[in-house]
Structures are given as C-alpha cells and as structure tokens.
mmCIF file with all atom_site columns, C-alpha atoms in Angstrom:
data_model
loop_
_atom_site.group_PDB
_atom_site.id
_atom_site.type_symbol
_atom_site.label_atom_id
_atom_site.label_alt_id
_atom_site.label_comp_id
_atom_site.label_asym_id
_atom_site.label_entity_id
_atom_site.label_seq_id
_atom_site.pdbx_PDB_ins_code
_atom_site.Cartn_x
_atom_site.Cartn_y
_atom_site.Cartn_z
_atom_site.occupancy
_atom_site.B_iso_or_equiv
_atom_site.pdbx_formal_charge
_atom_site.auth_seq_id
_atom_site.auth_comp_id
_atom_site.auth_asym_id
_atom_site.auth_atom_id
_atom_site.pdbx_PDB_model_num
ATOM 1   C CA . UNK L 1 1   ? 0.000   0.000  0.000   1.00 84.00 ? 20  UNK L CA 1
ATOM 2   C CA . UNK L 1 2   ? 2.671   2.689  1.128   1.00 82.00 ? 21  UNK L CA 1
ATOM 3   C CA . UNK L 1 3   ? 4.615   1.996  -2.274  1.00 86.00 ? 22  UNK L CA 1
ATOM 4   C CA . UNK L 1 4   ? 1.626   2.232  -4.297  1.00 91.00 ? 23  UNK L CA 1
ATOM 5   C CA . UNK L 1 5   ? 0.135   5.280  -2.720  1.00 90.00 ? 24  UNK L CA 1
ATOM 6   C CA . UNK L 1 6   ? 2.945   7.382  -3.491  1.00 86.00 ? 25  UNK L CA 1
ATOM 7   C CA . UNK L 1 7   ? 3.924   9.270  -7.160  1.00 92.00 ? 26  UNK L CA 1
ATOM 8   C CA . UNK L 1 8   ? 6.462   11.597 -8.304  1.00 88.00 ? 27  UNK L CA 1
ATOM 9   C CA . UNK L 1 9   ? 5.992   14.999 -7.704  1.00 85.00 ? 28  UNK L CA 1
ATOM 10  C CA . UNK L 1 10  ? 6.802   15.782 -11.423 1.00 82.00 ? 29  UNK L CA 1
ATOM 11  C CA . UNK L 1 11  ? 4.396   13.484 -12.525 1.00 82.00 ? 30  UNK L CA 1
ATOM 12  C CA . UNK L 1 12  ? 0.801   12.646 -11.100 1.00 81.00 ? 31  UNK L CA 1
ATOM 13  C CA . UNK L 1 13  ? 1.875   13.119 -7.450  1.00 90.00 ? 32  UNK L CA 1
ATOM 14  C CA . UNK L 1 14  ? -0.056  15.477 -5.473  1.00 92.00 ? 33  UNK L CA 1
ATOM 15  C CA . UNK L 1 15  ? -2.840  16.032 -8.077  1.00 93.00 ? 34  UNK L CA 1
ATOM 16  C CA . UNK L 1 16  ? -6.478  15.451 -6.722  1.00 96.00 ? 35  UNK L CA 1
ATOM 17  C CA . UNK L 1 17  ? -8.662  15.080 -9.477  1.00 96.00 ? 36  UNK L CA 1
ATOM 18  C CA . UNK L 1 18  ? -12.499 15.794 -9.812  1.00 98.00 ? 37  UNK L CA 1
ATOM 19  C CA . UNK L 1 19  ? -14.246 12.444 -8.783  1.00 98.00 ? 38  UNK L CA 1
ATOM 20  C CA . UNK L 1 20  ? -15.644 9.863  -5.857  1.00 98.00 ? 39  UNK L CA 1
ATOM 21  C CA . UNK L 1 21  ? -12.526 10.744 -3.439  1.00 98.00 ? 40  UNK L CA 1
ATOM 22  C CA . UNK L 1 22  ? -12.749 14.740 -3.905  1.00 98.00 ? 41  UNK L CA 1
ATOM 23  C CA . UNK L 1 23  ? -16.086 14.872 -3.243  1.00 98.00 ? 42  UNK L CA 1
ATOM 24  C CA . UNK L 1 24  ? -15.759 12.165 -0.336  1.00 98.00 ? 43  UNK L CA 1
ATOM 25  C CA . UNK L 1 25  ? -12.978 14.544 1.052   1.00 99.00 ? 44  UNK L CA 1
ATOM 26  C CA . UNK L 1 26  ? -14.933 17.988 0.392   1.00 99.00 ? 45  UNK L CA 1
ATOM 27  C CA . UNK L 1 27  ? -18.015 16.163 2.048   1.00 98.00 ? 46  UNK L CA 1
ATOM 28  C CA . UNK L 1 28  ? -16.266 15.404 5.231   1.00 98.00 ? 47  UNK L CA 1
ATOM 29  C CA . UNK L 1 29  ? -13.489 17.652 5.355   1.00 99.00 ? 48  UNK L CA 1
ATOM 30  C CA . UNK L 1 30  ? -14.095 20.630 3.781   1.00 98.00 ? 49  UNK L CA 1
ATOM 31  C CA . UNK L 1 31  ? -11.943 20.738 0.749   1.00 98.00 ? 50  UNK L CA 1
ATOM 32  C CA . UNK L 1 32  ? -8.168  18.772 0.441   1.00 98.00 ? 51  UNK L CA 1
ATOM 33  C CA . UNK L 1 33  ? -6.472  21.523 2.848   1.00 98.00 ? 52  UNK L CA 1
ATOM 34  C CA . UNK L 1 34  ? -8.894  20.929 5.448   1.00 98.00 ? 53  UNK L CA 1
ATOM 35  C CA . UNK L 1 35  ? -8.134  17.247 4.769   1.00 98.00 ? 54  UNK L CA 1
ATOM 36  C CA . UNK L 1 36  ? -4.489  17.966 4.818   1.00 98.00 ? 55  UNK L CA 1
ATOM 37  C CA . UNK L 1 37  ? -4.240  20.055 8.169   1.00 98.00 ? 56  UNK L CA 1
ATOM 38  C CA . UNK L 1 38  ? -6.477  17.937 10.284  1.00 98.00 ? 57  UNK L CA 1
ATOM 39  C CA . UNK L 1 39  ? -4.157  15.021 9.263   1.00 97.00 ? 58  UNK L CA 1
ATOM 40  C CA . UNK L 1 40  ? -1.281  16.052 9.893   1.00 97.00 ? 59  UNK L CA 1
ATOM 41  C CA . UNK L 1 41  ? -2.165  17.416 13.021  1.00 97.00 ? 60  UNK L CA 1
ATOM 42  C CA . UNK L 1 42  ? -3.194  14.053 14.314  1.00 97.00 ? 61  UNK L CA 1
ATOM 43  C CA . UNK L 1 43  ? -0.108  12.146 12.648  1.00 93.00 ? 62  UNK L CA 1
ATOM 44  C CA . UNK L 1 44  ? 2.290   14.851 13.837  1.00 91.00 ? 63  UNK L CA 1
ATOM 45  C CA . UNK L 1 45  ? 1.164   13.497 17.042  1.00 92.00 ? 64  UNK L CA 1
ATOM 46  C CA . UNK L 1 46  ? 2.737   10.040 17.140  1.00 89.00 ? 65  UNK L CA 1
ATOM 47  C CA . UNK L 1 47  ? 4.788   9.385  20.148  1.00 87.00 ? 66  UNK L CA 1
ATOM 48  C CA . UNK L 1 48  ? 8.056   7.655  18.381  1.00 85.00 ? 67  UNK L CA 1
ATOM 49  C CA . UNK L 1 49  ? 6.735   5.580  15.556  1.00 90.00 ? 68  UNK L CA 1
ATOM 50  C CA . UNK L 1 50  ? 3.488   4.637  13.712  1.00 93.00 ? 69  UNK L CA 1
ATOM 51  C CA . UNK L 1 51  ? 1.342   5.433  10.666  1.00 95.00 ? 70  UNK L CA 1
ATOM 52  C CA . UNK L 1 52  ? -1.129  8.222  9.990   1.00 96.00 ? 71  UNK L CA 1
ATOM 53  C CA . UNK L 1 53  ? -4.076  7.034  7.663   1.00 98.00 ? 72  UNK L CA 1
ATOM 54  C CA . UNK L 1 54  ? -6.890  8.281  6.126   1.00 98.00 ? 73  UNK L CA 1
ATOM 55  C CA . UNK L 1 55  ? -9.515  5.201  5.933   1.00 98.00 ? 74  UNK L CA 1
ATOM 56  C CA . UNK L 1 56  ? -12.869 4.330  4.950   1.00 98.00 ? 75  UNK L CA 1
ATOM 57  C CA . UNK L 1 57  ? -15.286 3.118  7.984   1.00 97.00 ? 76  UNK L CA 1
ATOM 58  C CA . UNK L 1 58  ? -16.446 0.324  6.274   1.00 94.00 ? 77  UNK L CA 1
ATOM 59  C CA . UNK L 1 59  ? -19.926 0.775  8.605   1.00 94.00 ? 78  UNK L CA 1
ATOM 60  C CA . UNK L 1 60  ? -20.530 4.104  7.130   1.00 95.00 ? 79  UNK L CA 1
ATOM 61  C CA . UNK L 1 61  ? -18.930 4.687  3.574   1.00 96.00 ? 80  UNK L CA 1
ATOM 62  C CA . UNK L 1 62  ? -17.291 7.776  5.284   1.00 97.00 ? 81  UNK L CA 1
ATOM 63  C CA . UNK L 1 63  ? -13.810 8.530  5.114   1.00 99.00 ? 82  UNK L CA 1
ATOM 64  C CA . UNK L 1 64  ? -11.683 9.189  8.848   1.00 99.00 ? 83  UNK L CA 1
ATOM 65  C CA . UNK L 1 65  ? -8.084  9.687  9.921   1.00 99.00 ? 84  UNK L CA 1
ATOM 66  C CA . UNK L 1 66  ? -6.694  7.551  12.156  1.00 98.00 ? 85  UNK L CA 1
ATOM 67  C CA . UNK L 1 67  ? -3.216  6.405  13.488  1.00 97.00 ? 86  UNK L CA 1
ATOM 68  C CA . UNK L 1 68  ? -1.517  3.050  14.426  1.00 96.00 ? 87  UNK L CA 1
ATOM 69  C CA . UNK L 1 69  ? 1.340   2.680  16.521  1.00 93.00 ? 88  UNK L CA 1
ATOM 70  C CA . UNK L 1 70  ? 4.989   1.199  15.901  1.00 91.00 ? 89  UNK L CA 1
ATOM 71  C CA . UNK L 1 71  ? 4.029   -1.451 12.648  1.00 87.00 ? 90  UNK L CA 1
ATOM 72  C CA . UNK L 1 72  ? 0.414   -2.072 14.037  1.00 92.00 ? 91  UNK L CA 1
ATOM 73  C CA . UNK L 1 73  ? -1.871  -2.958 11.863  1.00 91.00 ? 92  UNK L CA 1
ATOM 74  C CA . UNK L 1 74  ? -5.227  -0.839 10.992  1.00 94.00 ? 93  UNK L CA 1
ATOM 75  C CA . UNK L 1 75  ? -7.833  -2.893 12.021  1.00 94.00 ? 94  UNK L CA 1
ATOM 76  C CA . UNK L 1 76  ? -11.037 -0.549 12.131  1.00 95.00 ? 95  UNK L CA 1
ATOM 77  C CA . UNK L 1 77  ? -11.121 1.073  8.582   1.00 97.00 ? 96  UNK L CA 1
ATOM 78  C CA . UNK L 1 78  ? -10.058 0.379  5.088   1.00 96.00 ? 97  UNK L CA 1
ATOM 79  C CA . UNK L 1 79  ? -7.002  1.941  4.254   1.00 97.00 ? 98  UNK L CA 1
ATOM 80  C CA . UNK L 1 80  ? -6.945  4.694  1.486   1.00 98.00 ? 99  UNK L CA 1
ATOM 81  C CA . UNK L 1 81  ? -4.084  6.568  2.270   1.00 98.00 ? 100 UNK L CA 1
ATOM 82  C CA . UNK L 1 82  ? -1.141  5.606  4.283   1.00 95.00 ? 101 UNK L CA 1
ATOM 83  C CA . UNK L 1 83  ? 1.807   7.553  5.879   1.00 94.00 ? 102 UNK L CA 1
ATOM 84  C CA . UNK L 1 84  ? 4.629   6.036  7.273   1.00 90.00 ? 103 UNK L CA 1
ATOM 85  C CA . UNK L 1 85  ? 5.730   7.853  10.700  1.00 88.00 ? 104 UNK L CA 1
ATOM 86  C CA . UNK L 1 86  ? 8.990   6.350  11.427  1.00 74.00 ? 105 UNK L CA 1
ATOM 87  C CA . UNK L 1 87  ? 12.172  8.279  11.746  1.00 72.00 ? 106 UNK L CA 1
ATOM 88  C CA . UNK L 1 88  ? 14.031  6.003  8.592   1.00 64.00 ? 107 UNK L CA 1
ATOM 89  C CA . UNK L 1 89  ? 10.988  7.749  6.429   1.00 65.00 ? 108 UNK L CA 1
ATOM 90  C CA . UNK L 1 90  ? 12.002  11.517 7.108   1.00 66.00 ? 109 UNK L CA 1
ATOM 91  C CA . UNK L 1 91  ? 15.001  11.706 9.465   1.00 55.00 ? 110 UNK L CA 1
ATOM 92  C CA . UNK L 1 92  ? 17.808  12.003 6.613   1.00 53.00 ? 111 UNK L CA 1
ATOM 93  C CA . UNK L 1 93  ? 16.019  14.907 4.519   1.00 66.00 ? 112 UNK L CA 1
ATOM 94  C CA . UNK L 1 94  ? 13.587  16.552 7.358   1.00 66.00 ? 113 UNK L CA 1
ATOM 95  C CA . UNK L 1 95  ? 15.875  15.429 10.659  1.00 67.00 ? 114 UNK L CA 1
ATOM 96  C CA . UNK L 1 96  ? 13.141  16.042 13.721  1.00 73.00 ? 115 UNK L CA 1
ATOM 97  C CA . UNK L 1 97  ? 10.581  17.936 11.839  1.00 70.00 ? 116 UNK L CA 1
ATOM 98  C CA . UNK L 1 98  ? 7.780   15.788 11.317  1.00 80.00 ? 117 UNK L CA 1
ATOM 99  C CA . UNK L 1 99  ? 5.754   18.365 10.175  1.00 83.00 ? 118 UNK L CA 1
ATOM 100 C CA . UNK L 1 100 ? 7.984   19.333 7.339   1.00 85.00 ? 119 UNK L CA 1
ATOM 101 C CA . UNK L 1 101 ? 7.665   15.860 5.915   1.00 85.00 ? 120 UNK L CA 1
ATOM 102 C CA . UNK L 1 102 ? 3.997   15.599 6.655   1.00 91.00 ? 121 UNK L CA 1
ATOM 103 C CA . UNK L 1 103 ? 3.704   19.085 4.401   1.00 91.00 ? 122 UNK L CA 1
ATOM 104 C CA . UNK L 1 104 ? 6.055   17.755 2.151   1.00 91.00 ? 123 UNK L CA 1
ATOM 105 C CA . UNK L 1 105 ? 4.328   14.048 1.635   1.00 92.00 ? 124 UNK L CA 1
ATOM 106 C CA . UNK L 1 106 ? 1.242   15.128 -0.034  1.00 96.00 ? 125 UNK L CA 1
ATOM 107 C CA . UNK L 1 107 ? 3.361   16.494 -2.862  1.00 92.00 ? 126 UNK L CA 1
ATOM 108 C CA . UNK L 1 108 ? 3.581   12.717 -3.929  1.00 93.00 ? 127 UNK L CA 1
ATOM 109 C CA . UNK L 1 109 ? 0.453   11.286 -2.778  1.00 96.00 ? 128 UNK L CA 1
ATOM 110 C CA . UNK L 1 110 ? -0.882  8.862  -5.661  1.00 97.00 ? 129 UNK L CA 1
ATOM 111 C CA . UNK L 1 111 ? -4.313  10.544 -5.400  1.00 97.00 ? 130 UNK L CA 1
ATOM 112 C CA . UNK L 1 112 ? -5.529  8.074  -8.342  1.00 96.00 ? 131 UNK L CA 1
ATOM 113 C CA . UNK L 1 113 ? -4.755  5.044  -6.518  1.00 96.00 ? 132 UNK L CA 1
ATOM 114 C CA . UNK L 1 114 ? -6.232  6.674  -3.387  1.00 98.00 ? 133 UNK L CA 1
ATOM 115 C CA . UNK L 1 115 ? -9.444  6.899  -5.590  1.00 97.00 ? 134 UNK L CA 1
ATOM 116 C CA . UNK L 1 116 ? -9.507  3.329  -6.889  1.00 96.00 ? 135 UNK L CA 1
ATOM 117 C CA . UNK L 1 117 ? -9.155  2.320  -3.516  1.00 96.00 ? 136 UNK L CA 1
ATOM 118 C CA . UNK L 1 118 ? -11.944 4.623  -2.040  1.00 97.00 ? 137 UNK L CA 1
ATOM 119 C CA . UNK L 1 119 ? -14.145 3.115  -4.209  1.00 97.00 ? 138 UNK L CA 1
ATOM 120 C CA . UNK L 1 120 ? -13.391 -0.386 -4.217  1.00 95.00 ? 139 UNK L CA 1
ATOM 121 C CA . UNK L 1 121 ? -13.968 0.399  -0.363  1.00 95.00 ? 140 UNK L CA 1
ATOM 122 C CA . UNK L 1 122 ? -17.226 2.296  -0.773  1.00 95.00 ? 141 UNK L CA 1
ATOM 123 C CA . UNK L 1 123 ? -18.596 -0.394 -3.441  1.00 91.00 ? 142 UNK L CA 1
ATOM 124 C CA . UNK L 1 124 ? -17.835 -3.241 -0.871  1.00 72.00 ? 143 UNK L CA 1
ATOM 125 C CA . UNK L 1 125 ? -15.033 -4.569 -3.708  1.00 58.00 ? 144 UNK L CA 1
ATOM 126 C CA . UNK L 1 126 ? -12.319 -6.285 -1.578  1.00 57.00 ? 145 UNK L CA 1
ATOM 127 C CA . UNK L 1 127 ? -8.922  -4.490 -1.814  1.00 53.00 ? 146 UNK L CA 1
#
C-alpha cells in the first residue's frame, strides 16, 4: 500500500482530481487543505513511531483519519491513504521535523490510486 500510494511529484503526485474521493474529502473535510491540516495534526502526534491514515469506515462509507502505533496494523477502517511515521521515512532529509515531511508528503500522494481504492472500499469490492 505505502509503495503504491505514493507518485512523483513531477508526474501525477499530489494532483487530486475531480471524482468519488474529492467529493468524499470535500463532504467530510471541507476541501483537500482541510483534509491535509487535520491530518497532519493528528499524525504529527505520534509518540516515536506509527502510521497516519486516512480510511474508509467500512460501517458508514465515510472517510476518517486515524493512526496506528509502531508497525500495528489498521484494524477498524479500510485503508486509502497511508503515511509512514517512522524516523528512517524523514530523518535524513527533514531530521526532527515531522511536520515538514507531513507538508512535504502530499506532494507525492498517488491521489488516483487513493481513488480506486476509495471506491473499491465504498462499493464493498475487496482491496
């Protein structure tokens, strides 16, 4: 999941396009900033390691951020997004600054595989 939910900057990375997952994310969050602050406020606090996510509850079709310690697993939604907290993922380029890298990750977020996902979760495909 973490390899495929990522892109190159220069290429599709970063680029939310009109569809299922932008309107999922203006619904709930306001628009992809709104999306983007309130997750990285809740990943940026991680006590030593862990993933933030952004997951569908697979009760209610709605999208919701959530973290998982050290390499737990995330148990109560379906994973969309995926952002890997531990120091070997930012310490060489961002040193301490976890929210540097958590500004700078969404630059190469695979938003269309965040999109197939999202729906395969919302259309009760299994992932």
């Amino acid at each position: 999941l973490f390899w495929q939910n990522l892109a190159p900057a220069a290429g599709a990375g970063g680029q939310l396009k009109p569809g299922p997952l932008k309107d999922a994310i203006d619904q709930t969050f306001g628009g992809l900033d709104n999306l983007k602050k309130e997750f990285n406020t809740t990943t940026a606090g991680i006590q030593g390691s862990g993933w933030g996510w952004l997951g569908v509850n697979p009760s209610n079709k709605r999208l919701e951020i959530s973290t998982t310690p050290n390499q737990d697993p995330l148990l109560n939604l379906v994973p969309i997004i995926g952002v890997d907290i531990w120091e070997h993922a930012f310490y060489l380029q961002y040193l301490n600054v976890k929210a540097d890298y958590l500004n700078a990750i969404w630059s190469v977020i695979n938003f269309d595989e965040a999109q197939r996902r999202y729906v395969e979760a919302t259309q009760g495909s299994k992932l």
